[in-house]
Amino acid sequence: MPSRNPSVNVPVERWIGHLDMDAFFAAVEQLDHPEYRGLPVIVGGLGPRGVVSTASYEARPYGVHSSLPTAVARRLCPEGIYVMPRFHRYREISEHVRTILKRFCPTIETISLDEAFFDLSERGPSFEAIHQTAKTIKRDVQAETKLTCSVGLAPNRFLSKLGSEMDKPNGFKVIDPDQIREILDPLPVAQIWGVGKVTAKRLTSLGLLRVRDLRLAPADLLVRELGASGRRLQQLAMGIDETPLSGEVDSKSISRETTYAFDVDDLEEMELEVCRLVQQVAQSLRAENLICRVVRVKVRYPNFKTITRQTQLDTGTDAPEVIESLALDLLRNRVPLNEGGIRLLGVGLGGIVESIARQLPLFPDWL
DNA sequence: TCTGGGGTCCTAGGACCC
DNA sequence: TCTGGGGTCCTAGGACCC
């Protein structure tokens, strides 16, 4: 049943919410360590090659932000509190937030530990009811987790995410259908979901700097320059995004990787690391009762060039010995290891499906 | 300033088959 | 002989997201 937003009197087919926990990792650290509150807290890798995962709002005026090398952050904000991420704790709270969302919405889509979409279209015919539900979700999250979040509410995913970004921290933003053009048009193209550095540069070179430029650009030009994604980006520039929420999805790959503090050129050391990484991915695989059909090794050289080599199995496996021997073979025989060493080593598993065999009883009664 | 870790999706080329 | 067309699978790389 389409609901009417009273301010526009246009039927809206869907109302999608986006919830974004404010400076999540840093906020959790401040929650668990009261002595950190009000201070610049920076969560991230602490080694020489670490980067910032999350900076608290107190740290941001120093110029510290996500993905900044930690070494640079320390220079910008020497008095900051630098801590390693504690993913178990973040997962715990993330799980709690999901249960709150599910109390109100059957359909949610988790993007990461600190972000999720929720579909409020079924929450009754009136916009008022939908609006109230979104407010209640935000209030409950704060009451139960003692953390603030920002919420966007809009007719689709793209706009709801934009909404939560526009009013944060601790924000609540509704984007009405009649405001879409006015809000989108002046934004830089990089604000569009799916436009990263490379695409932004290409769009700029075409003279398309703002969302308005993209919206009005000839469709055939965009398709010629960007392929199928050109059409999709133009749709987003018009505020159109029909993508449904995915619901809970099974992961398609599992990987672990290590960036060395210093480049490594010793093959034995690499082999040891491959074995460690294999243990970890295999453990994740078994914990979820899955099997894989693809084993992949990833290497990054000091110049940042990154390669992957993969091999496929005839039948799925979850056996660490099998994965290990394939991964070692890839490292030894398929990865160019010249002089200069490597800075990163990774092991990944693909072609993941549920393990049927492991669901069978160990001693079936027909034996 | 010198670039993490865990993912998804898309593209392109080659092998292979009918 | 101087060379089709389409479909599928596999591999590798790259852009992008948080």
GROMACS .gro file of C-alpha atoms (C1' of nucleotides) in nm:
model
  403
    1MET     CA    1   0.000   0.000   0.000
    2PRO     CA    2   0.170   0.324  -0.112
    3SER     CA    3   0.183   0.583   0.163
    4ARG     CA    4   0.128   0.953   0.119
    5ASN     CA    5   0.369   1.205   0.251
    6PRO     CA    6   0.134   1.484   0.356
    7SER     CA    7   0.375   1.757   0.252
    8VAL     CA    8   0.380   1.649  -0.112
    9ASN     CA    9   0.066   1.448  -0.161
   10VAL     CA   10   0.243   1.218  -0.402
   11PRO     CA   11   0.219   0.844  -0.345
   12VAL     CA   12   0.553   0.701  -0.239
   13GLU     CA   13   0.601   0.333  -0.317
   14ARG     CA   14   0.873   0.268  -0.063
   15TRP     CA   15   1.022   0.422   0.246
   16ILE     CA   16   1.375   0.304   0.314
   17GLY     CA   17   1.572   0.395   0.623
   18HIS     CA   18   1.947   0.404   0.662
   19LEU     CA   19   2.106   0.384   1.005
   20ASP     CA   20   2.468   0.481   1.056
   21MET     CA   21   2.633   0.455   1.398
   22ASP     CA   22   2.828   0.774   1.468
   23ALA     CA   23   3.209   0.729   1.465
   24PHE     CA   24   3.127   0.375   1.567
   25PHE     CA   25   3.457   0.211   1.669
   26ALA     CA   26   3.579   0.524   1.847
   27ALA     CA   27   3.243   0.573   2.018
   28VAL     CA   28   3.253   0.215   2.150
   29GLU     CA   29   3.599   0.277   2.293
   30GLN     CA   30   3.471   0.591   2.465
   31LEU     CA   31   3.173   0.396   2.597
   32ASP     CA   32   3.390   0.122   2.743
   33HIS     CA   33   3.661   0.361   2.865
   34PRO     CA   34   3.491   0.660   3.031
   35GLU     CA   35   3.832   0.823   3.069
   36TYR     CA   36   3.848   0.857   2.686
   37ARG     CA   37   3.527   1.060   2.666
   38GLY     CA   38   3.568   1.410   2.530
   39LEU     CA   39   3.915   1.326   2.402
   40PRO     CA   40   4.043   1.256   2.049
   41VAL     CA   41   4.031   0.876   2.013
   42ILE     CA   42   4.174   0.713   1.703
   43VAL     CA   43   4.104   0.347   1.630
   44GLY     CA   44   4.321   0.174   1.374
   45GLY     CA   45   4.640  -0.015   1.297
   46LEU     CA   46   4.922   0.095   1.525
   47GLY     CA   47   5.218  -0.043   1.329
   48PRO     CA   48   5.433   0.157   1.088
   49ARG     CA   49   5.192   0.077   0.806
   50GLY     CA   50   4.867   0.106   0.997
   51VAL     CA   51   4.579   0.325   0.888
   52VAL     CA   52   4.296   0.490   1.081
   53SER     CA   53   3.968   0.298   1.090
   54THR     CA   54   3.768   0.555   1.283
   55ALA     CA   55   3.847   0.889   1.443
   56SER     CA   56   3.623   1.027   1.717
   57TYR     CA   57   3.462   1.363   1.651
   58GLU     CA   58   3.713   1.521   1.890
   59ALA     CA   59   3.994   1.404   1.661
   60ARG     CA   60   3.847   1.531   1.335
   61PRO     CA   61   3.935   1.900   1.378
   62TYR     CA   62   4.300   1.787   1.372
   63GLY     CA   63   4.245   1.657   1.021
   64VAL     CA   64   4.236   1.293   1.129
   65HIS     CA   65   3.990   1.074   0.939
   66SER     CA   66   3.934   0.717   0.823
   67SER     CA   67   4.201   0.561   0.597
   68LEU     CA   68   4.464   0.818   0.693
   69PRO     CA   69   4.797   0.648   0.770
   70THR     CA   70   4.828   0.628   1.149
   71ALA     CA   71   5.180   0.770   1.128
   72VAL     CA   72   5.035   1.084   0.971
   73ALA     CA   73   4.757   1.098   1.228
   74ARG     CA   74   5.012   1.091   1.510
   75ARG     CA   75   5.184   1.391   1.358
   76LEU     CA   76   4.856   1.581   1.320
   77CYS     CA   77   4.724   1.484   1.662
   78PRO     CA   78   5.007   1.381   1.896
   79GLU     CA   79   4.788   1.406   2.206
   80GLY     CA   80   4.534   1.160   2.062
   81ILE     CA   81   4.455   0.824   2.220
   82TYR     CA   82   4.550   0.552   1.972
   83VAL     CA   83   4.393   0.208   2.013
   84MET     CA   84   4.368  -0.114   1.816
   85PRO     CA   85   4.023  -0.217   1.696
   86ARG     CA   86   3.834  -0.473   1.909
   87PHE     CA   87   3.612  -0.631   1.647
   88HIS     CA   88   3.449  -0.879   1.882
   89ARG     CA   89   3.308  -0.595   2.087
   90TYR     CA   90   3.194  -0.400   1.780
   91ARG     CA   91   3.023  -0.712   1.645
   92GLU     CA   92   2.840  -0.761   1.972
   93ILE     CA   93   2.691  -0.411   1.963
   94SER     CA   94   2.626  -0.433   1.590
   95GLU     CA   95   2.426  -0.749   1.656
   96HIS     CA   96   2.223  -0.570   1.921
   97VAL     CA   97   2.141  -0.288   1.678
   98ARG     CA   98   2.026  -0.544   1.424
   99THR     CA   99   1.788  -0.702   1.673
  100ILE     CA  100   1.639  -0.358   1.740
  101LEU     CA  101   1.586  -0.303   1.366
  102LYS     CA  102   1.425  -0.642   1.328
  103ARG     CA  103   1.173  -0.562   1.598
  104PHE     CA  104   1.027  -0.309   1.353
  105CYS     CA  105   1.128  -0.431   1.006
  106PRO     CA  106   1.130  -0.782   0.867
  107THR     CA  107   1.358  -0.674   0.585
  108ILE     CA  108   1.694  -0.521   0.666
  109GLU     CA  109   2.025  -0.513   0.484
  110THR     CA  110   2.349  -0.494   0.675
  111ILE     CA  111   2.625  -0.303   0.496
  112SER     CA  112   2.893  -0.321   0.761
  113LEU     CA  113   2.927  -0.335   1.139
  114ASP     CA  114   2.802   0.022   1.169
  115GLU     CA  115   2.550   0.061   0.886
  116ALA     CA  116   2.223  -0.096   0.781
  117PHE     CA  117   1.921  -0.028   0.563
  118PHE     CA  118   1.570  -0.108   0.679
  119ASP     CA  119   1.248  -0.114   0.481
  120LEU     CA  120   0.958   0.070   0.643
  121SER     CA  121   0.719   0.042   0.348
  122GLU     CA  122   0.506  -0.212   0.530
  123ARG     CA  123   0.467  -0.001   0.842
  124GLY     CA  124   0.119   0.114   0.754
  125PRO     CA  125  -0.037   0.350   0.508
  126SER     CA  126   0.050   0.681   0.668
  127PHE     CA  127   0.377   0.867   0.639
  128GLU     CA  128   0.328   0.973   1.000
  129ALA     CA  129   0.344   0.612   1.117
  130ILE     CA  130   0.657   0.547   0.912
  131HIS     CA  131   0.823   0.862   1.036
  132GLN     CA  132   0.738   0.770   1.396
  133THR     CA  133   0.880   0.421   1.356
  134ALA     CA  134   1.210   0.554   1.225
  135LYS     CA  135   1.226   0.796   1.519
  136THR     CA  136   1.154   0.513   1.760
  137ILE     CA  137   1.430   0.299   1.612
  138LYS     CA  138   1.678   0.580   1.655
  139ARG     CA  139   1.563   0.639   2.012
  140ASP     CA  140   1.578   0.270   2.105
  141VAL     CA  141   1.928   0.232   1.961
  142GLN     CA  142   2.051   0.519   2.174
  143ALA     CA  143   1.868   0.399   2.485
  144GLU     CA  144   1.987   0.041   2.460
  145THR     CA  145   2.342   0.083   2.332
  146LYS     CA  146   2.423   0.422   2.487
  147LEU     CA  147   2.557   0.522   2.145
  148THR     CA  148   2.421   0.774   1.900
  149CYS     CA  149   2.338   0.709   1.538
  150SER     CA  150   2.224   0.906   1.234
  151VAL     CA  151   1.918   0.805   1.037
  152GLY     CA  152   1.809   0.891   0.685
  153LEU     CA  153   1.458   0.824   0.558
  154ALA     CA  154   1.380   0.842   0.186
  155PRO     CA  155   1.202   0.665  -0.100
  156ASN     CA  156   1.507   0.452  -0.186
  157ARG     CA  157   1.844   0.321  -0.063
  158PHE     CA  158   2.066   0.575  -0.228
  159LEU     CA  159   1.870   0.872  -0.094
  160SER     CA  160   1.830   0.732   0.256
  161LYS     CA  161   2.205   0.685   0.284
  162LEU     CA  162   2.258   1.036   0.156
  163GLY     CA  163   2.010   1.154   0.418
  164SER     CA  164   2.196   0.996   0.708
  165GLU     CA  165   2.522   1.147   0.581
  166MET     CA  166   2.369   1.494   0.553
  167ASP     CA  167   2.275   1.520   0.918
  168LYS     CA  168   2.531   1.370   1.148
  169PRO     CA  169   2.626   1.301   1.416
  170ASN     CA  170   2.305   1.214   1.598
  171GLY     CA  171   2.094   1.326   1.304
  172PHE     CA  172   1.759   1.246   1.152
  173LYS     CA  173   1.687   1.348   0.795
  174VAL     CA  174   1.385   1.284   0.576
  175ILE     CA  175   1.423   1.335   0.202
  176ASP     CA  176   1.085   1.405   0.043
  177PRO     CA  177   1.035   1.322  -0.324
  178ASP     CA  178   0.984   1.689  -0.407
  179GLN     CA  179   1.321   1.783  -0.259
  180ILE     CA  180   1.528   1.532  -0.450
  181ARG     CA  181   1.648   1.752  -0.731
  182GLU     CA  182   1.716   2.049  -0.508
  183ILE     CA  183   1.928   1.833  -0.275
  184LEU     CA  184   2.112   1.629  -0.538
  185ASP     CA  185   2.184   1.883  -0.810
  186PRO     CA  186   2.451   2.094  -0.636
  187LEU     CA  187   2.645   1.798  -0.490
  188PRO     CA  188   2.982   1.697  -0.636
  189VAL     CA  189   2.961   1.377  -0.842
  190ALA     CA  190   3.184   1.196  -0.591
  191GLN     CA  191   2.891   1.197  -0.347
  192ILE     CA  192   2.714   0.942  -0.560
  193TRP     CA  193   2.733   0.583  -0.437
  194GLY     CA  194   2.967   0.404  -0.678
  195VAL     CA  195   3.167   0.709  -0.783
  196GLY     CA  196   3.515   0.674  -0.639
  197LYS     CA  197   3.840   0.847  -0.723
  198VAL     CA  198   3.881   0.699  -1.069
  199THR     CA  199   3.527   0.759  -1.190
  200ALA     CA  200   3.519   1.107  -1.038
  201LYS     CA  201   3.829   1.194  -1.235
  202ARG     CA  202   3.682   1.063  -1.558
  203LEU     CA  203   3.360   1.251  -1.502
  204THR     CA  204   3.556   1.567  -1.427
  205SER     CA  205   3.751   1.530  -1.750
  206LEU     CA  206   3.414   1.517  -1.931
  207GLY     CA  207   3.321   1.844  -1.765
  208LEU     CA  208   3.072   1.673  -1.532
  209LEU     CA  209   3.148   1.816  -1.188
  210ARG     CA  210   2.812   1.824  -1.014
  211VAL     CA  211   2.526   1.580  -0.991
  212ARG     CA  212   2.323   1.817  -1.207
  213ASP     CA  213   2.581   1.787  -1.487
  214LEU     CA  214   2.557   1.410  -1.467
  215ARG     CA  215   2.179   1.417  -1.465
  216LEU     CA  216   2.168   1.631  -1.782
  217ALA     CA  217   2.456   1.461  -1.968
  218PRO     CA  218   2.373   1.271  -2.291
  219ALA     CA  219   2.311   0.908  -2.195
  220ASP     CA  220   2.508   0.773  -2.492
  221LEU     CA  221   2.815   0.969  -2.383
  222LEU     CA  222   2.800   0.815  -2.037
  223VAL     CA  223   2.754   0.464  -2.172
  224ARG     CA  224   3.041   0.513  -2.416
  225GLU     CA  225   3.274   0.638  -2.144
  226LEU     CA  226   3.167   0.426  -1.846
  227GLY     CA  227   2.984   0.127  -1.989
  228ALA     CA  228   2.681  -0.011  -1.814
  229SER     CA  229   2.759   0.173  -1.493
  230GLY     CA  230   2.721   0.505  -1.678
  231ARG     CA  231   2.350   0.447  -1.711
  232ARG     CA  232   2.321   0.344  -1.348
  233LEU     CA  233   2.504   0.655  -1.228
  234GLN     CA  234   2.275   0.879  -1.428
  235GLN     CA  235   1.974   0.710  -1.268
  236LEU     CA  236   2.119   0.781  -0.926
  237ALA     CA  237   2.184   1.141  -1.029
  238MET     CA  238   1.812   1.164  -1.100
  239GLY     CA  239   1.741   1.019  -0.756
  240ILE     CA  240   1.618   0.689  -0.900
  241ASP     CA  241   1.725   0.368  -0.728
  242GLU     CA  242   1.495   0.069  -0.755
  243THR     CA  243   1.739  -0.174  -0.591
  244PRO     CA  244   1.550  -0.378  -0.333
  245LEU     CA  245   1.703  -0.452   0.006
  246SER     CA  246   1.897  -0.772  -0.019
  247GLY     CA  247   1.796  -0.912   0.319
  248GLU     CA  248   2.047  -1.145   0.481
  249VAL     CA  249   2.294  -1.276   0.224
  250ASP     CA  250   2.547  -1.555   0.251
  251SER     CA  251   2.906  -1.446   0.195
  252LYS     CA  252   3.066  -1.562  -0.127
  253SER     CA  253   3.427  -1.546  -0.020
  254ILE     CA  254   3.644  -1.557   0.290
  255SER     CA  255   3.990  -1.408   0.307
  256ARG     CA  256   4.267  -1.310   0.547
  257GLU     CA  257   4.568  -1.100   0.469
  258THR     CA  258   4.873  -0.957   0.639
  259THR     CA  259   5.063  -0.644   0.559
  260TYR     CA  260   5.415  -0.683   0.692
  261ALA     CA  261   5.562  -0.400   0.899
  262PHE     CA  262   5.867  -0.439   0.675
  263ASP     CA  263   5.894  -0.598   0.332
  264VAL     CA  264   5.975  -0.969   0.336
  265ASP     CA  265   6.185  -1.151   0.077
  266ASP     CA  266   6.239  -1.483   0.253
  267LEU     CA  267   6.031  -1.759   0.093
  268GLU     CA  268   6.022  -1.966   0.412
  269GLU     CA  269   5.876  -1.679   0.605
  270MET     CA  270   5.612  -1.633   0.336
  271GLU     CA  271   5.527  -2.002   0.350
  272LEU     CA  272   5.482  -1.983   0.726
  273GLU     CA  273   5.249  -1.689   0.686
  274VAL     CA  274   5.049  -1.869   0.419
  275CYS     CA  275   5.003  -2.160   0.661
  276ARG     CA  276   4.886  -1.926   0.937
  277LEU     CA  277   4.639  -1.754   0.704
  278VAL     CA  278   4.512  -2.089   0.578
  279GLN     CA  279   4.442  -2.198   0.937
  280GLN     CA  280   4.235  -1.883   0.986
  281VAL     CA  281   4.028  -1.900   0.667
  282ALA     CA  282   3.973  -2.274   0.711
  283GLN     CA  283   3.853  -2.217   1.064
  284SER     CA  284   3.604  -1.952   0.948
  285LEU     CA  285   3.488  -2.186   0.675
  286ARG     CA  286   3.425  -2.475   0.914
  287ALA     CA  287   3.268  -2.255   1.177
  288GLU     CA  288   2.999  -2.168   0.923
  289ASN     CA  289   2.968  -2.522   0.795
  290LEU     CA  290   3.082  -2.424   0.445
  291ILE     CA  291   3.305  -2.566   0.175
  292CYS     CA  292   3.502  -2.385  -0.094
  293ARG     CA  293   3.598  -2.463  -0.451
  294VAL     CA  294   3.852  -2.189  -0.513
  295VAL     CA  295   4.177  -2.116  -0.332
  296ARG     CA  296   4.346  -1.783  -0.396
  297VAL     CA  297   4.677  -1.626  -0.298
  298LYS     CA  298   4.732  -1.253  -0.306
  299VAL     CA  299   5.063  -1.069  -0.305
  300ARG     CA  300   5.137  -0.698  -0.294
  301TYR     CA  301   5.482  -0.577  -0.394
  302PRO     CA  302   5.662  -0.278  -0.240
  303ASN     CA  303   5.550  -0.059  -0.532
  304PHE     CA  304   5.190  -0.149  -0.439
  305LYS     CA  305   5.130  -0.356  -0.749
  306THR     CA  306   4.899  -0.634  -0.640
  307ILE     CA  307   4.846  -0.973  -0.801
  308THR     CA  308   4.628  -1.275  -0.730
  309ARG     CA  309   4.664  -1.635  -0.839
  310GLN     CA  310   4.386  -1.886  -0.796
  311THR     CA  311   4.314  -2.250  -0.854
  312GLN     CA  312   3.995  -2.446  -0.867
  313LEU     CA  313   3.913  -2.779  -0.706
  314ASP     CA  314   3.699  -3.050  -0.864
  315THR     CA  315   3.502  -3.086  -0.545
  316GLY     CA  316   3.445  -2.852  -0.256
  317THR     CA  317   3.658  -2.886   0.054
  318ASP     CA  318   3.697  -2.751   0.403
  319ALA     CA  319   4.014  -2.947   0.479
  320PRO     CA  320   4.299  -2.722   0.596
  321GLU     CA  321   4.559  -2.967   0.454
  322VAL     CA  322   4.406  -2.947   0.107
  323ILE     CA  323   4.376  -2.569   0.115
  324GLU     CA  324   4.727  -2.537   0.251
  325SER     CA  325   4.894  -2.749  -0.016
  326LEU     CA  326   4.711  -2.559  -0.293
  327ALA     CA  327   4.796  -2.221  -0.144
  328LEU     CA  328   5.161  -2.315  -0.099
  329ASP     CA  329   5.175  -2.440  -0.456
  330LEU     CA  330   5.035  -2.110  -0.583
  331LEU     CA  331   5.290  -1.914  -0.380
  332ARG     CA  332   5.586  -2.126  -0.488
  333ASN     CA  333   5.502  -2.180  -0.852
  334ARG     CA  334   5.264  -1.914  -0.973
  335VAL     CA  335   5.362  -1.596  -0.793
  336PRO     CA  336   5.659  -1.406  -0.935
  337LEU     CA  337   5.895  -1.354  -0.641
  338ASN     CA  338   6.183  -1.154  -0.773
  339GLU     CA  339   6.413  -0.932  -0.578
  340GLY     CA  340   6.261  -0.664  -0.359
  341GLY     CA  341   6.030  -0.884  -0.156
  342ILE     CA  342   5.665  -0.827  -0.083
  343ARG     CA  343   5.464  -0.611   0.156
  344LEU     CA  344   5.141  -0.811   0.175
  345LEU     CA  345   5.040  -1.173   0.166
  346GLY     CA  346   4.682  -1.297   0.157
  347VAL     CA  347   4.486  -1.619   0.129
  348GLY     CA  348   4.128  -1.627   0.003
  349LEU     CA  349   3.859  -1.887  -0.051
  350GLY     CA  350   3.590  -1.860  -0.317
  351GLY     CA  351   3.313  -2.069  -0.466
  352ILE     CA  352   3.170  -2.107  -0.118
  353VAL     CA  353   2.859  -2.314  -0.062
  354GLU     CA  354   2.701  -2.488   0.234
  355SER     CA  355   2.849  -2.820   0.321
  356ILE     CA  356   2.584  -3.089   0.276
  357ALA     CA  357   2.809  -3.368   0.390
  358ARG     CA  358   2.872  -3.216   0.729
  359GLN     CA  359   2.503  -3.186   0.793
  360LEU     CA  360   2.458  -3.563   0.764
  361PRO     CA  361   2.470  -3.757   1.087
  362LEU     CA  362   2.808  -3.899   1.174
  363PHE     CA  363   2.665  -4.247   1.230
  364PRO     CA  364   2.347  -4.280   1.025
  365ASP     CA  365   2.127  -4.568   1.141
  366TRP     CA  366   2.153  -4.752   0.809
  367LEU     CA  367   2.520  -4.822   0.883
  368DT     C1'  368   5.155   1.159   0.409
  369DC     C1'  369   5.257   0.679   0.162
  370DT     C1'  370   4.887   0.405   0.153
  371DG     C1'  371   4.464  -0.191   0.640
  372DG     C1'  372   4.150  -0.559   0.598
  373DG     C1'  373   3.733  -0.764   0.457
  374DG     C1'  374   3.425  -0.780   0.121
  375DT     C1'  375   3.123  -0.710  -0.366
  376DC     C1'  376   3.070  -0.646  -0.844
  377DC     C1'  377   3.224  -0.578  -1.322
  378DT     C1'  378   3.510  -0.650  -1.730
  379DA     C1'  379   3.800  -0.872  -2.054
  380DG     C1'  380   4.047  -1.238  -2.260
  381DG     C1'  381   4.127  -1.718  -2.345
  382DA     C1'  382   3.990  -2.207  -2.348
  383DC     C1'  383   3.664  -2.511  -2.481
  384DC     C1'  384   3.250  -2.696  -2.685
  385DC     C1'  385   2.880  -2.746  -3.017
  386DT     C1'  386   4.190  -2.469  -4.588
  387DC     C1'  387   4.359  -1.877  -4.383
  388DT     C1'  388   3.913  -1.946  -4.081
  389DG     C1'  389   3.186  -1.869  -3.791
  390DG     C1'  390   2.923  -1.774  -3.406
  391DG     C1'  391   2.755  -1.826  -2.964
  392DG     C1'  392   2.762  -1.984  -2.494
  393DT     C1'  393   2.993  -2.099  -2.072
  394DC     C1'  394   3.359  -2.138  -1.758
  395DC     C1'  395   3.782  -1.981  -1.563
  396DT     C1'  396   4.133  -1.643  -1.442
  397DA     C1'  397   4.310  -1.190  -1.335
  398DG     C1'  398   4.272  -0.726  -1.249
  399DG     C1'  399   4.048  -0.324  -1.093
  400DA     C1'  400   3.697  -0.001  -0.894
  401DC     C1'  401   3.444   0.058  -0.510
  402DC     C1'  402   3.239   0.018  -0.039
  403DC     C1'  403   3.292   0.054   0.486
   0.00000   0.00000   0.00000
